Amino acid sequence: MSRFYTENLKNLKAYVPGEQPKDFEYIKLNTNEAPYHFEDIVGRSVSDTFEKISRYPDPECTALTEALSRFYQIDQSEIIPGNGSDENLNFIMKAFCDEKRPAIFPDITYGFYHVIADVNLVPWQTVPLREDLSIAVEDYEDLKGVLFIANPNAPTGLVLQPSEIETLLNQDLNRLVVVDEAYGEFGGESCIPLIKKYDNLIVVKTFSKAWGMAGGRLGFAAANRELICDMNTVRYSINPYNVNRMTMAAGCALIENSEKVMEKVAVIIKLRERFSEKLKALGFRMTDSKANFIFAEHPQISGGPLYQRLKAGHILVRHFSDDRITNFNRITVGSEEEMNALCIAVEDILKEFV
Ligand SMILES: *Cc1c(COP(=O)(O)O)cnc(C)c1O
């Protein structure tokens, strides 16, 4: 730490992203990216932007919000674009959280929430999941602050129904509820239609998972126009050109071709179900994940050692050290070949234990 670093952040522990190896020697099932991408669609749209690369992009992201508004059947004024959904989470912290309105989220959820709170000097508190790792909505009844609910939750993959999100919204109409639907395309029902009914709801979405564009950094949030307006005040004050030309063009092109994207999503859902059964046959227990990952534990080998053994065999999965889930690994649903390789490796490792 230099002597110039601010006192305010001296205890900040930076978020540690999943491993992103520089070479491609791993079968990468650790950060829930898509095993597919749309090179033809994205490539063409991106190369068309190069002749305008010397000009700033449209700060309103009109083409993108137009496409999103058609796809999600909401108004353009109800959409804010982000450089990944992580950026929108940052805007939300800045716009709506403070000493009196802490960030509130489950004890086991997306690890970025508490860090983005910390860097904004926003206090935060956690609410334990139930024993079965599900979210107990009744436990939020009396809490004052801003709720952050990943739905499906990460890394459990468990979903809340829109009716349960409505319970959270109705517990206190003066309390904001942020629903992070990073994995929404893979199962569960979107809460986007509820933004018409509740002015205390923000839905955050990303192009990093189902849309196969983690490397492009694109996300957006949907909410009532006043909330979007507040978030835009923050956005324009931090980074008015937060979505670059290439990414914007790629996002628009993907939305135009959404049926191709959703076909791929359907394949991932099928593979999730098929390989969940395979892993169960190998003795794994798992949550009923509705995301593009399987969250599984094995009675004979704990999460850490299994992660290590797989890594030695060039397969990366994600292990979390939190006590409650230390027996588990989160395994991204990759391509069929990748999942077959995973199963073969796991079978091999388990042979030592029988
Ligand atoms: C991956 C993920 C994000 C981050 O997405 P980006 O758009 O890549 O920033 C947000 N929330 C959850 C729960 C995620 O898993």
mmCIF file of C-alpha atoms and ligand atoms in Angstrom:
data_model
loop_
_atom_site.group_PDB
_atom_site.id
_atom_site.type_symbol
_atom_site.label_atom_id
_atom_site.label_comp_id
_atom_site.label_asym_id
_atom_site.label_seq_id
_atom_site.Cartn_x
_atom_site.Cartn_y
_atom_site.Cartn_z
ATOM 1 C CA MET A 1 0.000 0.000 0.000
ATOM 2 C CA SER A 2 1.416 3.376 -0.942
ATOM 3 C CA ARG A 3 1.374 6.249 1.529
ATOM 4 C CA PHE A 4 -1.139 7.973 -0.753
ATOM 5 C CA TYR A 5 -3.877 5.344 -0.455
ATOM 6 C CA THR A 6 -7.015 6.663 1.189
ATOM 7 C CA GLU A 7 -7.696 5.760 4.830
ATOM 8 C CA ASN A 8 -11.303 5.115 3.805
ATOM 9 C CA LEU A 9 -10.391 2.023 1.835
ATOM 10 C CA LYS A 10 -7.461 0.718 3.845
ATOM 11 C CA ASN A 11 -9.411 -2.376 4.936
ATOM 12 C CA LEU A 12 -10.973 -3.046 1.549
ATOM 13 C CA LYS A 13 -10.437 -6.607 0.362
ATOM 14 C CA ALA A 14 -10.757 -6.629 -3.409
ATOM 15 C CA TYR A 15 -13.134 -8.998 -5.134
ATOM 16 C CA VAL A 16 -11.336 -12.083 -6.394
ATOM 17 C CA PRO A 17 -12.745 -13.081 -9.787
ATOM 18 C CA GLY A 18 -12.754 -16.735 -10.816
ATOM 19 C CA GLU A 19 -9.502 -17.931 -12.349
ATOM 20 C CA GLN A 20 -9.095 -16.766 -15.946
ATOM 21 C CA PRO A 21 -6.089 -18.704 -17.222
ATOM 22 C CA LYS A 22 -4.167 -16.934 -19.975
ATOM 23 C CA ASP A 23 -3.661 -20.109 -21.980
ATOM 24 C CA PHE A 24 -6.335 -22.533 -23.094
ATOM 25 C CA GLU A 25 -4.949 -25.636 -21.460
ATOM 26 C CA TYR A 26 -7.999 -26.052 -19.197
ATOM 27 C CA ILE A 27 -11.503 -27.241 -19.733
ATOM 28 C CA LYS A 28 -13.013 -24.156 -18.201
ATOM 29 C CA LEU A 29 -16.104 -24.830 -16.093
ATOM 30 C CA ASN A 30 -15.461 -22.263 -13.367
ATOM 31 C CA THR A 31 -17.041 -18.917 -14.264
ATOM 32 C CA ASN A 32 -20.333 -19.822 -15.938
ATOM 33 C CA GLU A 33 -19.479 -18.529 -19.384
ATOM 34 C CA ALA A 34 -21.246 -19.969 -22.419
ATOM 35 C CA PRO A 35 -19.467 -22.758 -24.288
ATOM 36 C CA TYR A 36 -20.750 -21.131 -27.488
ATOM 37 C CA HIS A 37 -20.423 -17.755 -29.135
ATOM 38 C CA PHE A 38 -21.849 -16.132 -32.216
ATOM 39 C CA GLU A 39 -18.794 -15.144 -34.157
ATOM 40 C CA ASP A 40 -20.624 -14.575 -37.444
ATOM 41 C CA ILE A 41 -23.344 -12.362 -35.970
ATOM 42 C CA VAL A 42 -21.086 -10.458 -33.585
ATOM 43 C CA GLY A 43 -18.130 -10.225 -35.970
ATOM 44 C CA ARG A 44 -20.031 -8.576 -38.776
ATOM 45 C CA SER A 45 -21.780 -6.054 -36.545
ATOM 46 C CA VAL A 46 -18.566 -5.145 -34.729
ATOM 47 C CA SER A 47 -16.454 -4.656 -37.863
ATOM 48 C CA ASP A 48 -19.099 -2.247 -39.185
ATOM 49 C CA THR A 49 -18.375 0.046 -36.227
ATOM 50 C CA PHE A 50 -14.661 0.417 -36.931
ATOM 51 C CA GLU A 51 -15.071 3.233 -39.448
ATOM 52 C CA LYS A 52 -16.620 5.325 -36.661
ATOM 53 C CA ILE A 53 -14.139 4.331 -33.980
ATOM 54 C CA SER A 54 -12.716 7.872 -33.762
ATOM 55 C CA ARG A 55 -16.101 9.128 -32.544
ATOM 56 C CA TYR A 56 -17.563 8.704 -29.077
ATOM 57 C CA PRO A 57 -20.397 6.212 -28.876
ATOM 58 C CA ASP A 58 -23.985 7.301 -28.259
ATOM 59 C CA PRO A 59 -24.151 7.976 -24.492
ATOM 60 C CA GLU A 60 -27.870 7.161 -24.480
ATOM 61 C CA CYS A 61 -27.204 3.821 -26.184
ATOM 62 C CA THR A 62 -30.373 4.405 -28.192
ATOM 63 C CA ALA A 63 -29.975 1.479 -30.591
ATOM 64 C CA LEU A 64 -29.436 -0.877 -27.684
ATOM 65 C CA THR A 65 -32.251 0.348 -25.458
ATOM 66 C CA GLU A 66 -34.560 0.238 -28.504
ATOM 67 C CA ALA A 67 -33.685 -3.387 -29.165
ATOM 68 C CA LEU A 68 -33.995 -4.276 -25.477
ATOM 69 C CA SER A 69 -37.311 -2.492 -25.150
ATOM 70 C CA ARG A 70 -38.755 -4.498 -28.057
ATOM 71 C CA PHE A 71 -37.380 -7.772 -26.733
ATOM 72 C CA TYR A 72 -38.519 -7.308 -23.122
ATOM 73 C CA GLN A 73 -41.699 -5.343 -23.870
ATOM 74 C CA ILE A 74 -40.807 -2.383 -21.702
ATOM 75 C CA ASP A 75 -40.193 1.275 -22.404
ATOM 76 C CA GLN A 76 -36.758 2.625 -23.342
ATOM 77 C CA SER A 77 -36.999 4.969 -20.381
ATOM 78 C CA GLU A 78 -37.173 1.884 -18.151
ATOM 79 C CA ILE A 79 -33.738 0.629 -19.241
ATOM 80 C CA ILE A 80 -30.186 1.605 -18.311
ATOM 81 C CA PRO A 81 -27.207 0.011 -20.095
ATOM 82 C CA GLY A 82 -24.131 -1.109 -18.200
ATOM 83 C CA ASN A 83 -20.567 -2.190 -18.803
ATOM 84 C CA GLY A 84 -21.516 -5.627 -17.528
ATOM 85 C CA SER A 85 -24.136 -5.923 -14.831
ATOM 86 C CA ASP A 86 -21.443 -5.393 -12.206
ATOM 87 C CA GLU A 87 -21.369 -1.747 -13.264
ATOM 88 C CA ASN A 88 -25.106 -1.383 -12.771
ATOM 89 C CA LEU A 89 -24.739 -2.902 -9.286
ATOM 90 C CA ASN A 90 -22.195 -0.163 -8.601
ATOM 91 C CA PHE A 91 -24.592 2.532 -9.857
ATOM 92 C CA ILE A 92 -27.312 1.094 -7.609
ATOM 93 C CA MET A 93 -25.043 1.172 -4.543
ATOM 94 C CA LYS A 94 -24.134 4.785 -5.246
ATOM 95 C CA ALA A 95 -27.649 5.931 -6.044
ATOM 96 C CA PHE A 96 -29.712 4.157 -3.398
ATOM 97 C CA CYS A 97 -27.560 2.892 -0.492
ATOM 98 C CA ASP A 98 -26.127 4.847 2.428
ATOM 99 C CA GLU A 99 -25.569 4.688 6.218
ATOM 100 C CA LYS A 100 -29.313 4.428 6.796
ATOM 101 C CA ARG A 101 -29.973 2.118 3.870
ATOM 102 C CA PRO A 102 -27.479 -0.739 4.057
ATOM 103 C CA ALA A 103 -27.185 -3.390 1.383
ATOM 104 C CA ILE A 104 -28.875 -6.617 2.499
ATOM 105 C CA PHE A 105 -28.342 -10.021 0.889
ATOM 106 C CA PRO A 106 -28.232 -13.734 1.740
ATOM 107 C CA ASP A 107 -25.139 -15.068 3.535
ATOM 108 C CA ILE A 108 -24.424 -17.227 0.501
ATOM 109 C CA THR A 109 -24.780 -15.369 -2.782
ATOM 110 C CA TYR A 110 -22.780 -13.549 -5.450
ATOM 111 C CA GLY A 111 -19.496 -12.586 -3.780
ATOM 112 C CA PHE A 112 -19.355 -9.214 -5.511
ATOM 113 C CA TYR A 113 -22.213 -7.620 -3.516
ATOM 114 C CA HIS A 114 -20.311 -7.036 -0.294
ATOM 115 C CA VAL A 115 -17.209 -5.782 -2.109
ATOM 116 C CA ILE A 116 -19.102 -3.253 -4.209
ATOM 117 C CA ALA A 117 -20.782 -2.116 -0.964
ATOM 118 C CA ASP A 118 -17.402 -1.808 0.782
ATOM 119 C CA VAL A 119 -15.786 0.238 -1.967
ATOM 120 C CA ASN A 120 -18.769 2.605 -1.829
ATOM 121 C CA LEU A 121 -18.488 2.768 1.989
ATOM 122 C CA VAL A 122 -22.003 1.325 2.201
ATOM 123 C CA PRO A 123 -22.714 -0.861 5.254
ATOM 124 C CA TRP A 124 -24.088 -4.330 4.535
ATOM 125 C CA GLN A 125 -25.695 -7.203 6.369
ATOM 126 C CA THR A 126 -26.424 -10.798 5.477
ATOM 127 C CA VAL A 127 -29.391 -13.057 6.131
ATOM 128 C CA PRO A 128 -28.695 -16.789 6.475
ATOM 129 C CA LEU A 129 -30.111 -19.120 3.873
ATOM 130 C CA ARG A 130 -32.202 -22.000 5.185
ATOM 131 C CA GLU A 131 -30.488 -25.287 5.976
ATOM 132 C CA ASP A 132 -31.380 -26.489 2.440
ATOM 133 C CA LEU A 133 -29.676 -23.345 1.014
ATOM 134 C CA SER A 134 -32.972 -21.758 -0.108
ATOM 135 C CA ILE A 135 -33.827 -18.098 0.571
ATOM 136 C CA ALA A 136 -36.301 -17.603 3.435
ATOM 137 C CA VAL A 137 -38.269 -14.544 2.268
ATOM 138 C CA GLU A 138 -40.009 -14.198 5.656
ATOM 139 C CA ASP A 139 -36.639 -13.438 7.276
ATOM 140 C CA TYR A 140 -36.468 -10.137 5.359
ATOM 141 C CA GLU A 141 -39.796 -8.840 6.684
ATOM 142 C CA ASP A 142 -38.440 -6.286 9.159
ATOM 143 C CA LEU A 143 -35.167 -5.356 7.522
ATOM 144 C CA LYS A 144 -34.569 -1.783 6.381
ATOM 145 C CA GLY A 145 -32.181 -1.167 3.502
ATOM 146 C CA VAL A 146 -31.809 -2.297 -0.097
ATOM 147 C CA LEU A 147 -32.221 -6.017 -0.837
ATOM 148 C CA PHE A 148 -29.975 -7.729 -3.378
ATOM 149 C CA ILE A 149 -31.412 -11.068 -4.487
ATOM 150 C CA ALA A 150 -29.718 -13.115 -7.197
ATOM 151 C CA ASN A 151 -32.455 -15.153 -8.893
ATOM 152 C CA PRO A 152 -31.460 -17.897 -9.609
ATOM 153 C CA ASN A 153 -29.122 -17.487 -6.659
ATOM 154 C CA ALA A 154 -25.400 -18.079 -7.095
ATOM 155 C CA PRO A 155 -23.778 -20.452 -6.404
ATOM 156 C CA THR A 156 -26.798 -22.539 -5.384
ATOM 157 C CA GLY A 157 -28.830 -22.146 -8.596
ATOM 158 C CA LEU A 158 -32.043 -22.114 -6.555
ATOM 159 C CA VAL A 159 -34.893 -19.865 -7.714
ATOM 160 C CA LEU A 160 -37.581 -17.815 -6.067
ATOM 161 C CA GLN A 161 -40.906 -17.601 -7.884
ATOM 162 C CA PRO A 162 -42.104 -14.117 -8.919
ATOM 163 C CA SER A 163 -44.794 -14.468 -6.228
ATOM 164 C CA GLU A 164 -42.045 -14.760 -3.585
ATOM 165 C CA ILE A 165 -40.262 -11.715 -5.041
ATOM 166 C CA GLU A 166 -43.626 -9.942 -4.754
ATOM 167 C CA THR A 167 -43.738 -10.937 -1.093
ATOM 168 C CA LEU A 168 -40.361 -9.224 -0.629
ATOM 169 C CA LEU A 169 -41.590 -6.154 -2.543
ATOM 170 C CA ASN A 170 -44.797 -5.951 -0.534
ATOM 171 C CA GLN A 171 -43.102 -6.365 2.856
ATOM 172 C CA ASP A 172 -42.209 -2.687 2.570
ATOM 173 C CA LEU A 173 -43.085 -0.654 -0.525
ATOM 174 C CA ASN A 174 -40.551 1.946 0.617
ATOM 175 C CA ARG A 175 -37.733 -0.568 0.443
ATOM 176 C CA LEU A 176 -35.893 -1.262 -2.822
ATOM 177 C CA VAL A 177 -35.482 -4.832 -4.032
ATOM 178 C CA VAL A 178 -32.785 -5.525 -6.628
ATOM 179 C CA VAL A 179 -33.276 -8.818 -8.457
ATOM 180 C CA ASP A 180 -30.115 -9.962 -10.224
ATOM 181 C CA GLU A 181 -31.190 -12.239 -13.083
ATOM 182 C CA ALA A 182 -27.713 -13.065 -14.402
ATOM 183 C CA TYR A 183 -28.882 -16.678 -14.862
ATOM 184 C CA GLY A 184 -32.542 -15.944 -15.542
ATOM 185 C CA GLU A 185 -32.559 -17.353 -19.080
ATOM 186 C CA PHE A 186 -31.719 -20.853 -17.812
ATOM 187 C CA GLY A 187 -34.777 -21.264 -15.594
ATOM 188 C CA GLY A 188 -37.201 -19.485 -13.358
ATOM 189 C CA GLU A 189 -39.412 -16.663 -14.454
ATOM 190 C CA SER A 190 -38.195 -13.111 -15.092
ATOM 191 C CA CYS A 191 -39.406 -10.322 -12.831
ATOM 192 C CA ILE A 192 -39.064 -7.712 -15.584
ATOM 193 C CA PRO A 193 -42.853 -7.504 -16.121
ATOM 194 C CA LEU A 194 -43.201 -6.606 -12.420
ATOM 195 C CA ILE A 195 -41.441 -3.257 -12.916
ATOM 196 C CA LYS A 196 -44.782 -1.945 -14.255
ATOM 197 C CA LYS A 197 -46.455 -2.832 -10.979
ATOM 198 C CA TYR A 198 -43.752 -2.031 -8.406
ATOM 199 C CA ASP A 199 -41.742 1.179 -8.293
ATOM 200 C CA ASN A 200 -39.437 -0.383 -5.670
ATOM 201 C CA LEU A 201 -38.058 -3.065 -8.006
ATOM 202 C CA ILE A 202 -34.866 -3.074 -10.105
ATOM 203 C CA VAL A 203 -34.054 -6.073 -12.298
ATOM 204 C CA VAL A 204 -30.402 -6.450 -13.301
ATOM 205 C CA LYS A 205 -29.438 -8.552 -16.310
ATOM 206 C CA THR A 206 -26.264 -9.436 -18.185
ATOM 207 C CA PHE A 207 -25.059 -10.581 -21.610
ATOM 208 C CA SER A 208 -22.200 -12.489 -19.971
ATOM 209 C CA LYS A 209 -23.933 -15.814 -19.441
ATOM 210 C CA ALA A 210 -26.774 -16.942 -21.755
ATOM 211 C CA TRP A 211 -25.852 -14.454 -24.484
ATOM 212 C CA GLY A 212 -22.284 -15.708 -24.739
ATOM 213 C CA MET A 213 -20.658 -12.309 -24.434
ATOM 214 C CA ALA A 214 -18.728 -12.208 -21.134
ATOM 215 C CA GLY A 215 -15.754 -10.764 -23.014
ATOM 216 C CA GLY A 216 -17.850 -7.922 -24.450
ATOM 217 C CA ARG A 217 -18.944 -6.570 -21.034
ATOM 218 C CA LEU A 218 -22.617 -5.718 -21.462
ATOM 219 C CA GLY A 219 -25.497 -5.627 -19.036
ATOM 220 C CA PHE A 220 -28.564 -3.564 -18.299
ATOM 221 C CA ALA A 221 -31.056 -2.837 -15.572
ATOM 222 C CA ALA A 222 -34.817 -2.465 -15.896
ATOM 223 C CA ALA A 223 -36.929 -0.454 -13.486
ATOM 224 C CA ASN A 224 -39.481 2.280 -13.235
ATOM 225 C CA ARG A 225 -38.324 5.409 -15.062
ATOM 226 C CA GLU A 226 -37.605 7.458 -11.949
ATOM 227 C CA LEU A 227 -35.224 4.822 -10.629
ATOM 228 C CA ILE A 228 -33.553 4.653 -14.043
ATOM 229 C CA CYS A 229 -33.290 8.420 -14.048
ATOM 230 C CA ASP A 230 -31.466 8.364 -10.692
ATOM 231 C CA MET A 231 -29.135 5.662 -11.905
ATOM 232 C CA ASN A 232 -28.444 7.684 -15.043
ATOM 233 C CA THR A 233 -27.488 10.678 -12.909
ATOM 234 C CA VAL A 234 -24.805 8.490 -11.366
ATOM 235 C CA ARG A 235 -23.843 6.865 -14.679
ATOM 236 C CA TYR A 236 -23.370 10.188 -16.483
ATOM 237 C CA SER A 237 -21.274 11.410 -13.564
ATOM 238 C CA ILE A 238 -18.936 8.425 -13.627
ATOM 239 C CA ASN A 239 -18.763 7.157 -17.193
ATOM 240 C CA PRO A 240 -21.245 8.573 -19.711
ATOM 241 C CA TYR A 241 -19.791 6.395 -22.495
ATOM 242 C CA ASN A 242 -19.879 3.235 -20.459
ATOM 243 C CA VAL A 243 -20.871 0.956 -23.343
ATOM 244 C CA ASN A 244 -18.453 1.135 -26.249
ATOM 245 C CA ARG A 245 -19.417 1.078 -29.934
ATOM 246 C CA MET A 246 -18.307 -2.493 -30.584
ATOM 247 C CA THR A 247 -20.106 -3.951 -27.611
ATOM 248 C CA MET A 248 -23.258 -1.992 -28.350
ATOM 249 C CA ALA A 249 -23.319 -3.228 -31.951
ATOM 250 C CA ALA A 250 -22.689 -6.806 -30.834
ATOM 251 C CA GLY A 251 -25.476 -6.626 -28.244
ATOM 252 C CA CYS A 252 -27.958 -5.239 -30.778
ATOM 253 C CA ALA A 253 -27.068 -7.934 -33.306
ATOM 254 C CA LEU A 254 -27.529 -10.679 -30.709
ATOM 255 C CA ILE A 255 -30.948 -9.359 -29.697
ATOM 256 C CA GLU A 256 -31.951 -9.316 -33.377
ATOM 257 C CA ASN A 257 -30.942 -12.984 -33.474
ATOM 258 C CA SER A 258 -32.305 -13.925 -30.079
ATOM 259 C CA GLU A 259 -33.914 -17.130 -31.346
ATOM 260 C CA LYS A 260 -30.437 -18.505 -32.111
ATOM 261 C CA VAL A 261 -29.294 -17.596 -28.619
ATOM 262 C CA MET A 262 -32.316 -19.201 -26.997
ATOM 263 C CA GLU A 263 -31.748 -22.412 -28.981
ATOM 264 C CA LYS A 264 -28.311 -22.646 -27.382
ATOM 265 C CA VAL A 265 -29.783 -21.918 -23.971
ATOM 266 C CA ALA A 266 -32.207 -24.817 -24.446
ATOM 267 C CA VAL A 267 -29.257 -27.108 -25.172
ATOM 268 C CA ILE A 268 -27.520 -26.023 -21.955
ATOM 269 C CA ILE A 269 -30.675 -26.718 -19.955
ATOM 270 C CA LYS A 270 -30.873 -30.240 -21.437
ATOM 271 C CA LEU A 271 -27.191 -30.859 -20.695
ATOM 272 C CA ARG A 272 -27.661 -29.597 -17.137
ATOM 273 C CA GLU A 273 -30.415 -32.124 -16.536
ATOM 274 C CA ARG A 274 -28.567 -34.968 -18.237
ATOM 275 C CA PHE A 275 -25.285 -34.435 -16.434
ATOM 276 C CA SER A 276 -26.998 -33.827 -13.108
ATOM 277 C CA GLU A 277 -28.376 -37.360 -13.443
ATOM 278 C CA LYS A 278 -24.938 -38.711 -14.358
ATOM 279 C CA LEU A 279 -23.321 -37.042 -11.372
ATOM 280 C CA LYS A 280 -26.104 -38.315 -9.099
ATOM 281 C CA ALA A 281 -25.374 -41.824 -10.353
ATOM 282 C CA LEU A 282 -21.766 -41.237 -9.248
ATOM 283 C CA GLY A 283 -22.978 -40.443 -5.732
ATOM 284 C CA PHE A 284 -23.160 -36.627 -5.881
ATOM 285 C CA ARG A 285 -25.871 -34.653 -4.126
ATOM 286 C CA MET A 286 -26.866 -31.349 -5.606
ATOM 287 C CA THR A 287 -29.235 -28.435 -5.410
ATOM 288 C CA ASP A 288 -32.085 -28.151 -7.909
ATOM 289 C CA SER A 289 -30.161 -25.641 -10.016
ATOM 290 C CA LYS A 290 -32.046 -23.603 -12.585
ATOM 291 C CA ALA A 291 -28.850 -21.870 -13.752
ATOM 292 C CA ASN A 292 -26.116 -22.881 -16.202
ATOM 293 C CA PHE A 293 -24.158 -24.602 -13.448
ATOM 294 C CA ILE A 294 -24.469 -27.598 -11.166
ATOM 295 C CA PHE A 295 -23.760 -27.123 -7.462
ATOM 296 C CA ALA A 296 -22.753 -30.505 -6.132
ATOM 297 C CA GLU A 297 -21.134 -32.291 -3.184
ATOM 298 C CA HIS A 298 -19.935 -35.851 -2.767
ATOM 299 C CA PRO A 299 -20.021 -37.794 0.498
ATOM 300 C CA GLN A 300 -16.546 -39.270 -0.073
ATOM 301 C CA ILE A 301 -14.496 -36.290 -1.181
ATOM 302 C CA SER A 302 -14.770 -32.704 -0.004
ATOM 303 C CA GLY A 303 -15.041 -29.721 -2.342
ATOM 304 C CA GLY A 304 -11.483 -28.442 -1.963
ATOM 305 C CA PRO A 305 -9.682 -31.709 -2.723
ATOM 306 C CA LEU A 306 -12.015 -32.498 -5.627
ATOM 307 C CA TYR A 307 -11.373 -29.043 -7.092
ATOM 308 C CA GLN A 308 -7.609 -29.603 -6.749
ATOM 309 C CA ARG A 309 -7.711 -33.043 -8.313
ATOM 310 C CA LEU A 310 -9.779 -31.828 -11.261
ATOM 311 C CA LYS A 311 -7.448 -28.896 -11.772
ATOM 312 C CA ALA A 312 -4.469 -31.236 -11.852
ATOM 313 C CA GLY A 313 -6.360 -32.997 -14.646
ATOM 314 C CA HIS A 314 -6.813 -29.685 -16.483
ATOM 315 C CA ILE A 315 -10.460 -29.151 -15.578
ATOM 316 C CA LEU A 316 -11.312 -25.948 -13.746
ATOM 317 C CA VAL A 317 -14.420 -25.776 -11.551
ATOM 318 C CA ARG A 318 -15.209 -23.251 -8.799
ATOM 319 C CA HIS A 319 -14.744 -23.987 -5.137
ATOM 320 C CA PHE A 320 -15.791 -21.542 -2.404
ATOM 321 C CA SER A 321 -14.213 -21.625 1.002
ATOM 322 C CA ASP A 322 -17.300 -20.474 3.008
ATOM 323 C CA ASP A 323 -17.825 -23.075 5.755
ATOM 324 C CA ARG A 324 -21.422 -23.759 4.820
ATOM 325 C CA ILE A 325 -20.628 -24.734 1.246
ATOM 326 C CA THR A 326 -17.051 -25.936 1.487
ATOM 327 C CA ASN A 327 -18.070 -29.466 0.518
ATOM 328 C CA PHE A 328 -19.499 -28.239 -2.764
ATOM 329 C CA ASN A 329 -18.150 -27.324 -6.154
ATOM 330 C CA ARG A 330 -19.879 -25.181 -8.707
ATOM 331 C CA ILE A 331 -19.552 -26.718 -12.140
ATOM 332 C CA THR A 332 -20.476 -24.667 -15.199
ATOM 333 C CA VAL A 333 -22.513 -26.590 -17.756
ATOM 334 C CA GLY A 334 -20.192 -26.515 -20.746
ATOM 335 C CA SER A 335 -20.400 -28.318 -24.073
ATOM 336 C CA GLU A 336 -21.320 -31.988 -24.250
ATOM 337 C CA GLU A 337 -17.670 -32.925 -24.844
ATOM 338 C CA GLU A 338 -16.524 -30.876 -21.863
ATOM 339 C CA MET A 339 -19.158 -32.447 -19.625
ATOM 340 C CA ASN A 340 -18.188 -35.933 -20.776
ATOM 341 C CA ALA A 341 -14.552 -35.155 -19.965
ATOM 342 C CA LEU A 342 -15.627 -33.926 -16.538
ATOM 343 C CA CYS A 343 -17.565 -37.106 -15.807
ATOM 344 C CA ILE A 344 -14.678 -39.324 -16.890
ATOM 345 C CA ALA A 345 -12.256 -37.350 -14.694
ATOM 346 C CA VAL A 346 -14.607 -37.471 -11.709
ATOM 347 C CA GLU A 347 -15.153 -41.207 -12.107
ATOM 348 C CA ASP A 348 -11.408 -41.693 -12.156
ATOM 349 C CA ILE A 349 -10.897 -39.647 -9.004
ATOM 350 C CA LEU A 350 -13.703 -41.453 -7.186
ATOM 351 C CA LYS A 351 -12.204 -44.879 -7.936
ATOM 352 C CA GLU A 352 -9.740 -44.281 -5.101
ATOM 353 C CA PHE A 353 -12.581 -44.034 -2.634
ATOM 354 C CA VAL A 354 -14.396 -47.324 -3.252
HETATM 355 C C1 LIG B 1 -21.835 -13.294 -13.560
HETATM 356 C C2 LIG B 1 -22.716 -12.561 -12.617
HETATM 357 C C3 LIG B 1 -22.836 -11.177 -12.676
HETATM 358 C C4 LIG B 1 -21.856 -10.321 -13.432
HETATM 359 O O1 LIG B 1 -22.075 -10.192 -14.671
HETATM 360 P P1 LIG B 1 -21.271 -9.170 -15.601
HETATM 361 O O2 LIG B 1 -22.363 -8.690 -16.449
HETATM 362 O O3 LIG B 1 -20.281 -10.016 -16.297
HETATM 363 O O4 LIG B 1 -20.672 -8.091 -14.790
HETATM 364 C C5 LIG B 1 -23.747 -10.551 -11.859
HETATM 365 N N1 LIG B 1 -24.473 -11.247 -10.976
HETATM 366 C C6 LIG B 1 -24.344 -12.576 -10.855
HETATM 367 C C7 LIG B 1 -25.165 -13.298 -9.842
HETATM 368 C C8 LIG B 1 -23.458 -13.273 -11.670
HETATM 369 O O5 LIG B 1 -23.292 -14.570 -11.520
#
